[in-house]
CSV table of C-alpha atoms and ligand atoms in Angstrom, one decimal:
chain,number,residue,atom,x,y,z
F,1,MET,CA,0.0,0.0,0.0
F,2,SER,CA,1.4,3.4,-0.8
F,3,PRO,CA,0.8,6.4,1.5
F,4,ARG,CA,-2.1,8.6,0.9
F,5,PRO,CA,-1.2,11.9,-0.9
F,6,ASP,CA,-3.3,13.6,1.8
F,7,ALA,CA,-1.1,12.2,4.6
F,8,PRO,CA,-0.5,15.3,6.9
F,9,PHE,CA,3.3,15.0,6.5
F,10,LEU,CA,3.2,15.1,2.7
F,11,VAL,CA,0.6,17.9,2.7
F,12,ALA,CA,2.7,20.0,5.1
F,13,CYS,CA,5.8,19.3,2.9
F,14,ARG,CA,3.9,20.8,0.0
F,15,ASN,CA,3.3,23.9,2.1
F,16,ARG,CA,-0.4,23.4,2.2
F,17,PRO,CA,-2.8,23.4,5.2
F,18,ALA,CA,-2.9,19.9,6.8
F,19,ASP,CA,-5.4,18.4,9.2
F,20,ARG,CA,-2.8,18.5,11.9
F,21,VAL,CA,0.8,19.5,12.4
F,22,PRO,CA,2.7,16.4,11.4
F,23,VAL,CA,5.6,15.3,13.6
F,24,TRP,CA,8.6,13.0,13.3
F,25,PHE,CA,12.0,13.0,15.0
F,26,MET,CA,15.4,12.8,13.4
F,27,ARG,CA,17.1,9.7,14.8
F,28,GLN,CA,13.8,8.4,16.0
F,29,ALA,CA,15.0,4.9,15.4
F,30,GLY,CA,17.9,4.5,17.7
F,31,ARG,CA,19.4,3.9,21.1
F,32,SER,CA,16.8,5.8,23.0
F,33,LEU,CA,14.4,2.9,22.2
F,34,PRO,CA,14.8,-0.3,24.3
F,35,GLU,CA,13.3,-2.3,21.5
F,36,TYR,CA,16.0,-0.9,19.2
F,37,ARG,CA,18.8,-1.9,21.6
F,38,ARG,CA,17.3,-5.4,21.9
F,39,LEU,CA,17.0,-6.0,18.1
F,40,ARG,CA,20.3,-4.3,17.2
F,41,GLY,CA,22.6,-6.3,19.4
F,42,THR,CA,26.3,-5.2,19.3
F,43,GLY,CA,27.4,-5.5,15.7
F,44,SER,CA,28.1,-2.5,13.4
F,45,ILE,CA,25.2,-0.5,12.1
F,46,LEU,CA,26.5,-1.1,8.6
F,47,ASP,CA,25.9,-4.8,9.1
F,48,ALA,CA,22.4,-4.1,10.5
F,49,VAL,CA,21.6,-2.0,7.4
F,50,ARG,CA,22.6,-4.9,5.1
F,51,ASP,CA,19.8,-7.0,6.7
F,52,PRO,CA,16.6,-5.7,5.1
F,53,ASP,CA,14.2,-7.6,7.4
F,54,LEU,CA,15.9,-6.2,10.5
F,55,ALA,CA,16.4,-2.7,9.0
F,56,ALA,CA,12.7,-2.5,8.0
F,57,GLU,CA,11.6,-3.6,11.5
F,58,ILE,CA,13.9,-0.9,13.1
F,59,THR,CA,12.4,1.6,10.7
F,60,LEU,CA,8.9,0.8,12.0
F,61,GLN,CA,9.7,0.7,15.7
F,62,PRO,CA,9.3,4.5,16.3
F,63,VAL,CA,6.1,4.6,14.2
F,64,ARG,CA,4.5,2.0,16.5
F,65,ARG,CA,5.9,3.5,19.7
F,66,TYR,CA,5.3,7.2,19.1
F,67,GLY,CA,2.6,7.4,16.4
F,68,VAL,CA,4.8,9.7,14.4
F,69,ASP,CA,3.5,10.9,11.0
F,70,ALA,CA,6.5,9.7,9.0
F,71,ALA,CA,9.1,6.9,9.2
F,72,ILE,CA,12.7,7.4,8.1
F,73,LEU,CA,14.6,4.7,6.5
F,74,TYR,CA,17.1,3.0,8.8
F,75,SER,CA,20.4,3.4,7.1
F,76,ASP,CA,23.3,5.9,7.3
F,77,ILE,CA,24.7,8.7,5.2
F,78,VAL,CA,27.9,6.8,4.6
F,79,VAL,CA,26.2,3.7,3.2
F,80,PRO,CA,26.8,4.6,-0.5
F,81,VAL,CA,30.5,5.4,-0.1
F,82,ALA,CA,31.0,2.2,2.0
F,83,ALA,CA,29.1,0.2,-0.7
F,84,VAL,CA,31.4,1.3,-3.5
F,85,GLY,CA,34.4,0.2,-1.3
F,86,PHE,CA,35.9,3.5,-0.1
F,87,GLY,CA,36.6,1.9,3.2
F,88,VAL,CA,34.3,3.5,5.8
F,89,GLU,CA,33.3,2.0,9.2
F,90,ILE,CA,31.0,3.4,11.8
F,91,ALA,CA,32.6,3.3,15.3
F,92,ALA,CA,30.2,3.0,18.2
F,93,GLY,CA,29.8,6.3,20.0
F,94,VAL,CA,32.1,8.0,17.5
F,95,GLY,CA,30.5,7.9,14.0
F,96,PRO,CA,32.1,7.3,10.6
F,97,VAL,CA,35.8,6.6,10.4
F,98,VAL,CA,37.9,6.2,7.3
F,99,ALA,CA,41.2,4.2,7.3
F,100,ARG,CA,42.6,5.9,4.2
F,101,PRO,CA,41.2,9.4,4.1
F,102,PHE,CA,40.7,11.3,0.8
F,103,ARG,CA,43.9,13.3,0.0
F,104,HIS,CA,44.8,13.2,-3.7
F,105,GLU,CA,43.4,13.0,-7.2
F,106,SER,CA,44.0,9.3,-7.2
F,107,ASP,CA,41.5,8.8,-4.3
F,108,LEU,CA,38.8,9.7,-6.8
F,109,ASP,CA,39.4,6.2,-8.2
F,110,ARG,CA,38.0,4.8,-4.9
F,111,LEU,CA,34.7,6.5,-5.6
F,112,PRO,CA,33.3,4.9,-8.7
F,113,PRO,CA,29.7,5.7,-9.7
F,114,LEU,CA,27.1,4.0,-7.4
F,115,ASP,CA,25.0,1.3,-9.0
F,116,PRO,CA,22.4,0.8,-6.3
F,117,GLU,CA,21.1,-2.5,-7.6
F,118,ALA,CA,24.6,-4.0,-7.7
F,119,ASP,CA,26.3,-2.2,-4.8
F,120,CYS,CA,23.6,-2.0,-2.1
F,121,PRO,CA,20.4,-3.8,-3.2
F,122,TYR,CA,19.6,-4.2,0.5
F,123,VAL,CA,18.6,-0.5,0.7
F,124,ALA,CA,15.8,-0.7,-1.8
F,125,GLU,CA,14.7,-4.0,-0.4
F,126,THR,CA,14.5,-2.4,3.1
F,127,VAL,CA,12.4,0.4,1.6
F,128,ARG,CA,10.1,-2.1,-0.1
F,129,LEU,CA,9.6,-4.1,3.1
F,130,ALA,CA,9.1,-1.0,5.3
F,131,VAL,CA,6.6,0.6,2.9
F,132,ALA,CA,4.6,-2.6,2.8
F,133,ARG,CA,4.5,-2.8,6.6
F,134,LEU,CA,3.8,0.9,7.1
F,135,ALA,CA,0.5,1.0,5.3
F,136,ASP,CA,-0.4,4.7,4.9
F,137,VAL,CA,2.5,6.2,6.9
F,138,PRO,CA,4.9,7.9,4.5
F,139,LEU,CA,8.6,6.7,4.5
F,140,ILE,CA,11.3,9.3,4.2
F,141,GLY,CA,14.4,8.3,2.2
F,142,PHE,CA,17.6,10.2,2.6
F,143,ALA,CA,21.2,10.8,1.6
F,144,GLY,CA,24.1,12.7,3.0
F,145,ALA,CA,24.8,16.0,1.2
F,146,PRO,CA,28.1,16.0,-0.8
F,147,PHE,CA,29.7,18.4,1.6
F,148,THR,CA,29.0,16.5,4.8
F,149,VAL,CA,30.0,13.2,3.3
F,150,ALA,CA,33.1,14.7,1.8
F,151,SER,CA,34.0,16.0,5.3
F,152,TYR,CA,34.0,12.5,6.7
F,153,LEU,CA,36.1,11.1,3.8
F,154,ILE,CA,38.6,13.9,4.1
F,155,GLU,CA,38.9,14.2,7.9
F,156,GLY,CA,38.8,10.4,8.4
F,157,GLY,CA,36.7,10.8,11.5
F,158,PRO,CA,34.8,13.4,13.5
F,159,SER,CA,36.3,16.8,13.5
F,160,ARG,CA,35.3,20.0,15.2
F,161,ASP,CA,36.7,22.5,12.7
F,162,LEU,CA,36.8,20.6,9.4
F,163,GLY,CA,40.2,22.1,8.8
F,164,ARG,CA,41.4,19.6,6.2
F,165,THR,CA,38.1,19.8,4.4
F,166,LYS,CA,38.3,23.5,4.1
F,167,ALA,CA,42.0,23.4,3.1
F,168,LEU,CA,41.1,21.1,0.2
F,169,MET,CA,38.1,23.2,-0.7
F,170,LEU,CA,40.2,26.4,-0.9
F,171,GLY,CA,43.5,24.9,-1.9
F,172,ARG,CA,42.4,22.5,-4.6
F,173,PRO,CA,39.1,23.9,-6.0
F,174,ASP,CA,39.4,21.8,-9.1
F,175,LEU,CA,39.7,18.5,-7.1
F,176,TRP,CA,37.1,19.7,-4.6
F,177,ALA,CA,34.6,20.3,-7.4
F,178,ARG,CA,35.2,16.9,-8.9
F,179,LEU,CA,34.8,15.2,-5.5
F,180,LEU,CA,31.6,17.0,-4.7
F,181,ASP,CA,30.2,16.3,-8.1
F,182,ARG,CA,30.9,12.6,-7.7
F,183,LEU,CA,29.2,12.6,-4.3
F,184,ALA,CA,26.2,14.4,-5.7
F,185,ASP,CA,25.8,11.7,-8.4
F,186,MET,CA,26.0,9.0,-5.7
F,187,ALA,CA,23.3,10.8,-3.7
F,188,VAL,CA,21.1,11.1,-6.7
F,189,ALA,CA,21.5,7.4,-7.6
F,190,SER,CA,20.8,6.4,-4.1
F,191,LEU,CA,17.7,8.7,-3.7
F,192,ARG,CA,16.3,7.6,-7.1
F,193,ALA,CA,16.5,3.9,-6.0
F,194,GLN,CA,14.8,4.7,-2.7
F,195,VAL,CA,12.0,6.6,-4.4
F,196,ALA,CA,11.6,3.9,-7.0
F,197,ALA,CA,11.2,1.4,-4.1
F,198,GLY,CA,8.5,3.5,-2.4
F,199,ALA,CA,10.0,6.4,-0.4
F,200,ALA,CA,7.5,9.2,-0.4
F,201,ALA,CA,9.8,12.1,0.4
F,202,VAL,CA,13.6,12.6,0.7
F,203,GLN,CA,15.8,14.5,3.1
F,204,LEU,CA,19.3,15.6,2.3
F,205,PHE,CA,21.4,15.8,5.4
F,206,ASP,CA,24.1,18.5,5.3
F,207,SER,CA,24.7,18.3,9.0
F,208,TRP,CA,27.9,20.2,9.0
F,209,ALA,CA,27.2,22.9,6.4
F,210,GLY,CA,26.8,25.4,9.3
F,211,THR,CA,30.6,25.4,9.7
F,212,LEU,CA,30.7,27.4,6.5
F,213,SER,CA,30.3,31.1,5.9
F,214,PRO,CA,27.5,31.9,3.4
F,215,ASP,CA,29.8,33.0,0.6
F,216,LEU,CA,31.9,29.8,0.8
F,217,TYR,CA,28.7,27.7,1.1
F,218,GLU,CA,27.3,29.4,-2.0
F,219,ARG,CA,30.4,29.1,-4.1
F,220,CYS,CA,31.8,25.7,-3.0
F,221,VAL,CA,28.9,23.6,-1.8
F,222,LEU,CA,25.5,24.8,-3.1
F,223,PRO,CA,26.1,23.8,-6.7
F,224,ALA,CA,26.5,20.1,-5.8
F,225,SER,CA,23.5,20.1,-3.5
F,226,ALA,CA,21.5,21.9,-6.1
F,227,LYS,CA,22.3,19.1,-8.5
F,228,VAL,CA,20.8,16.6,-6.1
F,229,PHE,CA,17.6,18.6,-5.6
F,230,ALA,CA,17.3,19.1,-9.4
F,231,ALA,CA,17.2,15.3,-9.7
F,232,VAL,CA,14.7,15.1,-6.7
F,233,ALA,CA,12.4,17.5,-8.5
F,234,GLU,CA,12.1,15.1,-11.4
F,235,LEU,CA,11.1,12.4,-8.9
F,236,ASP,CA,8.1,14.5,-7.9
F,237,VAL,CA,8.5,13.9,-4.1
F,238,PRO,CA,9.1,16.6,-1.5
F,239,GLY,CA,12.7,17.4,-0.7
F,240,ILE,CA,13.9,18.4,2.8
F,241,HIS,CA,17.2,20.1,3.3
F,242,PHE,CA,18.7,20.0,6.8
F,243,GLY,CA,21.9,21.1,8.6
F,244,VAL,CA,22.9,22.3,12.0
F,245,THR,CA,23.8,25.9,12.9
F,246,THR,CA,22.6,27.0,9.5
F,247,GLY,CA,20.8,30.2,10.7
F,248,GLU,CA,22.9,32.3,8.3
F,249,LEU,CA,22.5,29.8,5.5
F,250,LEU,CA,18.7,29.2,5.6
F,251,PRO,CA,17.9,31.1,2.4
F,252,LEU,CA,20.7,29.3,0.6
F,253,LEU,CA,19.4,25.9,1.7
F,254,ALA,CA,16.1,26.8,0.1
F,255,GLU,CA,17.9,28.2,-3.0
F,256,ALA,CA,19.5,24.8,-3.5
F,257,GLY,CA,16.0,23.6,-4.5
F,258,ALA,CA,14.4,22.2,-1.3
F,259,GLY,CA,10.7,22.8,-0.7
F,260,VAL,CA,11.2,22.1,3.0
F,261,VAL,CA,14.1,23.6,5.1
F,262,GLY,CA,15.1,21.9,8.4
F,263,VAL,CA,15.8,24.5,11.1
F,264,ASP,CA,17.8,23.8,14.2
F,265,TRP,CA,16.9,25.2,17.6
F,266,ARG,CA,19.3,28.2,17.5
F,267,VAL,CA,17.0,30.2,15.3
F,268,PRO,CA,13.4,30.8,16.6
F,269,LEU,CA,11.0,29.4,14.1
F,270,ASP,CA,9.3,32.8,13.4
F,271,GLU,CA,12.7,34.3,12.6
F,272,ALA,CA,13.5,31.3,10.4
F,273,ARG,CA,10.2,31.9,8.6
F,274,ARG,CA,11.1,35.5,8.1
F,275,ARG,CA,14.4,34.6,6.6
F,276,LEU,CA,12.9,32.0,4.3
F,277,GLY,CA,9.7,33.7,3.0
F,278,PRO,CA,6.3,32.2,2.5
F,279,ASP,CA,7.0,29.8,-0.3
F,280,VAL,CA,9.1,27.4,1.8
F,281,ALA,CA,7.9,24.9,4.3
F,282,VAL,CA,9.8,24.5,7.6
F,283,GLN,CA,10.8,21.5,9.7
F,284,GLY,CA,11.8,21.8,13.3
F,285,ASN,CA,12.9,22.9,15.8
F,286,LEU,CA,12.7,21.7,19.4
F,287,ASP,CA,16.1,21.5,21.1
F,288,PRO,CA,16.7,17.8,21.6
F,289,ALA,CA,18.3,18.4,25.0
F,290,VAL,CA,15.0,20.0,26.2
F,291,CYS,CA,13.5,16.4,26.1
F,292,LEU,CA,15.8,15.6,29.0
F,293,ALA,CA,14.0,18.2,31.2
F,294,PRO,CA,10.9,17.6,33.4
F,295,TRP,CA,7.7,17.5,31.4
F,296,PRO,CA,6.3,21.0,32.2
F,297,ALA,CA,9.5,22.5,30.7
F,298,VAL,CA,9.2,20.3,27.6
F,299,GLU,CA,5.6,21.2,27.2
F,300,GLU,CA,6.3,24.9,27.4
F,301,ARG,CA,9.1,24.6,24.7
F,302,VAL,CA,6.8,22.5,22.4
F,303,ARG,CA,4.1,25.1,22.7
F,304,ASP,CA,6.6,27.9,22.0
F,305,VAL,CA,7.7,26.2,18.7
F,306,LEU,CA,4.0,25.8,17.7
F,307,ALA,CA,3.2,29.4,18.6
F,308,ARG,CA,6.1,30.8,16.6
F,309,ASN,CA,4.9,29.0,13.6
F,310,GLY,CA,1.5,30.6,14.4
F,311,GLY,CA,-0.7,28.1,12.6
F,312,ARG,CA,0.9,28.8,9.2
F,313,PRO,CA,0.7,25.9,6.7
F,314,GLY,CA,3.9,24.1,5.9
F,315,HIS,CA,5.2,23.2,9.3
F,316,VAL,CA,6.6,19.7,10.0
F,317,PHE,CA,7.3,19.5,13.7
F,318,ASN,CA,10.7,17.9,14.6
F,319,LEU,CA,13.7,18.3,16.8
F,320,GLY,CA,16.4,20.7,15.8
F,321,HIS,CA,18.8,17.7,15.5
F,322,GLY,CA,18.7,14.0,16.4
F,323,VAL,CA,17.1,12.4,19.4
F,324,LEU,CA,19.7,12.1,22.2
F,325,PRO,CA,20.4,8.5,23.3
F,326,ASP,CA,19.4,9.3,26.9
F,327,THR,CA,15.9,10.5,26.0
F,328,ASP,CA,13.0,8.8,27.7
F,329,PRO,CA,10.7,7.5,25.0
F,330,ALA,CA,7.7,8.4,27.2
F,331,VAL,CA,8.6,12.1,26.7
F,332,LEU,CA,8.7,11.8,22.9
F,333,GLU,CA,5.3,10.0,23.1
F,334,ARG,CA,3.9,13.0,25.0
F,335,VAL,CA,5.5,15.4,22.5
F,336,VAL,CA,3.7,13.7,19.6
F,337,ALA,CA,0.4,13.7,21.5
F,338,LEU,CA,0.8,17.4,22.3
F,339,VAL,CA,1.7,18.5,18.8
F,340,HIS,CA,-1.3,16.5,17.4
F,341,GLU,CA,-3.6,18.0,20.0
F,342,GLU,CA,-2.4,21.6,19.7
F,343,GLY,CA,-1.8,21.5,16.0
F,344,GLY,CA,-5.1,20.0,15.0
F,345,ARG,CA,-7.9,21.8,13.2
S,1,CP3,O1,16.2,7.3,12.8
S,1,CP3,C1,16.9,7.9,11.9
S,1,CP3,O2,17.2,9.1,11.9
S,1,CP3,C2,17.3,7.0,10.7
S,1,CP3,C3,18.6,6.5,10.6
S,1,CP3,C4,19.8,7.4,10.5
S,1,CP3,C5,21.1,7.0,11.0
S,1,CP3,N1,22.0,7.9,10.6
S,1,CP3,C6,21.3,5.8,11.8
S,1,CP3,C7,22.4,5.8,12.8
S,1,CP3,C8,20.0,8.6,9.8
S,1,CP3,C9,19.0,9.5,9.1
S,1,CP3,C10,21.4,8.9,9.9
S,1,CP3,C11,22.1,10.0,9.2
S,1,CP3,C12,23.4,10.4,9.6
S,1,CP3,N2,24.5,9.6,9.9
S,1,CP3,C13,23.8,11.8,9.7
S,1,CP3,C14,23.0,13.0,9.5
S,1,CP3,C15,22.1,13.3,10.6
S,1,CP3,C16,22.8,13.9,11.8
S,1,CP3,O3,22.7,13.3,12.9
S,1,CP3,O4,23.3,15.0,11.7
S,1,CP3,C17,25.2,11.8,10.1
S,1,CP3,C18,26.1,13.0,10.4
S,1,CP3,C19,25.6,10.4,10.2
S,1,CP3,C20,27.0,9.9,10.6
S,1,CP3,C21,26.9,9.1,11.8
S,1,CP3,N3,26.4,7.8,11.9
S,1,CP3,C22,27.1,9.5,13.2
S,1,CP3,C23,27.6,10.9,13.5
S,1,CP3,C24,26.8,8.5,14.0
S,1,CP3,C25,26.8,8.5,15.5
S,1,CP3,C26,27.7,7.7,16.2
S,1,CP3,C27,27.2,7.3,17.6
S,1,CP3,O5,27.3,6.1,17.9
S,1,CP3,O6,26.7,8.2,18.3
S,1,CP3,C28,26.4,7.4,13.2
S,1,CP3,C29,25.9,6.1,13.7
S,1,CP3,C30,24.4,5.9,13.6
S,1,CP3,N4,23.7,6.1,12.5
S,1,CP3,C31,23.6,5.5,14.7
S,1,CP3,C32,22.3,5.4,14.2
S,1,CP3,C33,21.0,4.9,14.8
S,1,CP3,C34,24.0,5.1,16.1
S,1,CP3,C35,24.8,3.9,16.3
S,1,CP3,C36,24.0,2.6,16.3
S,1,CP3,O7,22.9,2.6,16.8
S,1,CP3,O8,24.6,1.6,15.9
């Protein structure tokens, strides 16, 4: 069964008035859920992702538990580069690590074009299984934006300042452009396969774009992400564009071609709206750390986010970044109920 086109999440993504404010949470499938920890065991997430039955089940867990308005595919932004053999692992509690980071022209040879059917058939299979089990709840597919994926390949692991990434960007603009273009093509191939398998919307995660000034973002990053969104437009599904600390970049995230812009909690939603104008839908933006506070404080902050949107169409309620692992699932359950109650018509 495919999701109804009038599902509140899809209607809000199209910037039209929905029956209620839809809500989902980035990283809703994850360590905050006891049922996730039980199913996952201790192996690498990259192994879990290669098991479609398991990955589809994990995708569904937060939908059952929270009653969220959308599911997000259980996968990771580094799955395509790992699938073509670049040599990426995900270290527990750390994130993606690369044994031989991207340094030279010759490293482009380690990034051949992605053929989803041959390189990672398990992703589309997970989408198919999840969509079949979800009935009318839309599934969000996703990819890492070229810049954020490049930052992992170049830094080799987490980095606070992305110094090597920026050095390559500014010192080897030719090589940088080729790298980003390749990663854009990989994201497009991956998103096409996910949508063909049944994903009803896609999100491009440019988590670390906020480390860039607007002029550098516009010159060195936006063209590659715009290429991804141009391909998404042809697929006729809503496209969401998200990054952290992107207050100064919000209009550029929209300019890249996204109909929905994800907003982190540092910019109040009314101000984000002012910067984005009326033609763009917004997603966000409760501070994930607020969910660790006692309920009355959470409730006050949820109401504040809703009030700042002021009933305008095109609001997808979410956190400003991913669910923190220590979050009590009962709190997220109450957040969903409150958003549905307050944001109903
Ligand atoms: O529920 C969901 O959001 C869907 C699944 C999802 C994962 N990663 C699963 C995952 C999604 C959408 C991602 C995207 C992702 N991966 C991003 C963009 C979103 C963001 O958080 O900014 C980034 C930057 C990554 C890279 C990455 N993968 C990091 C930084 C980590 C965290 C390391 C850790 O252990 O804290 C991962 C691992 C990862 N990906 C986990 C999950 C559920 C946690 C480890 C696990 O459960 O095995």
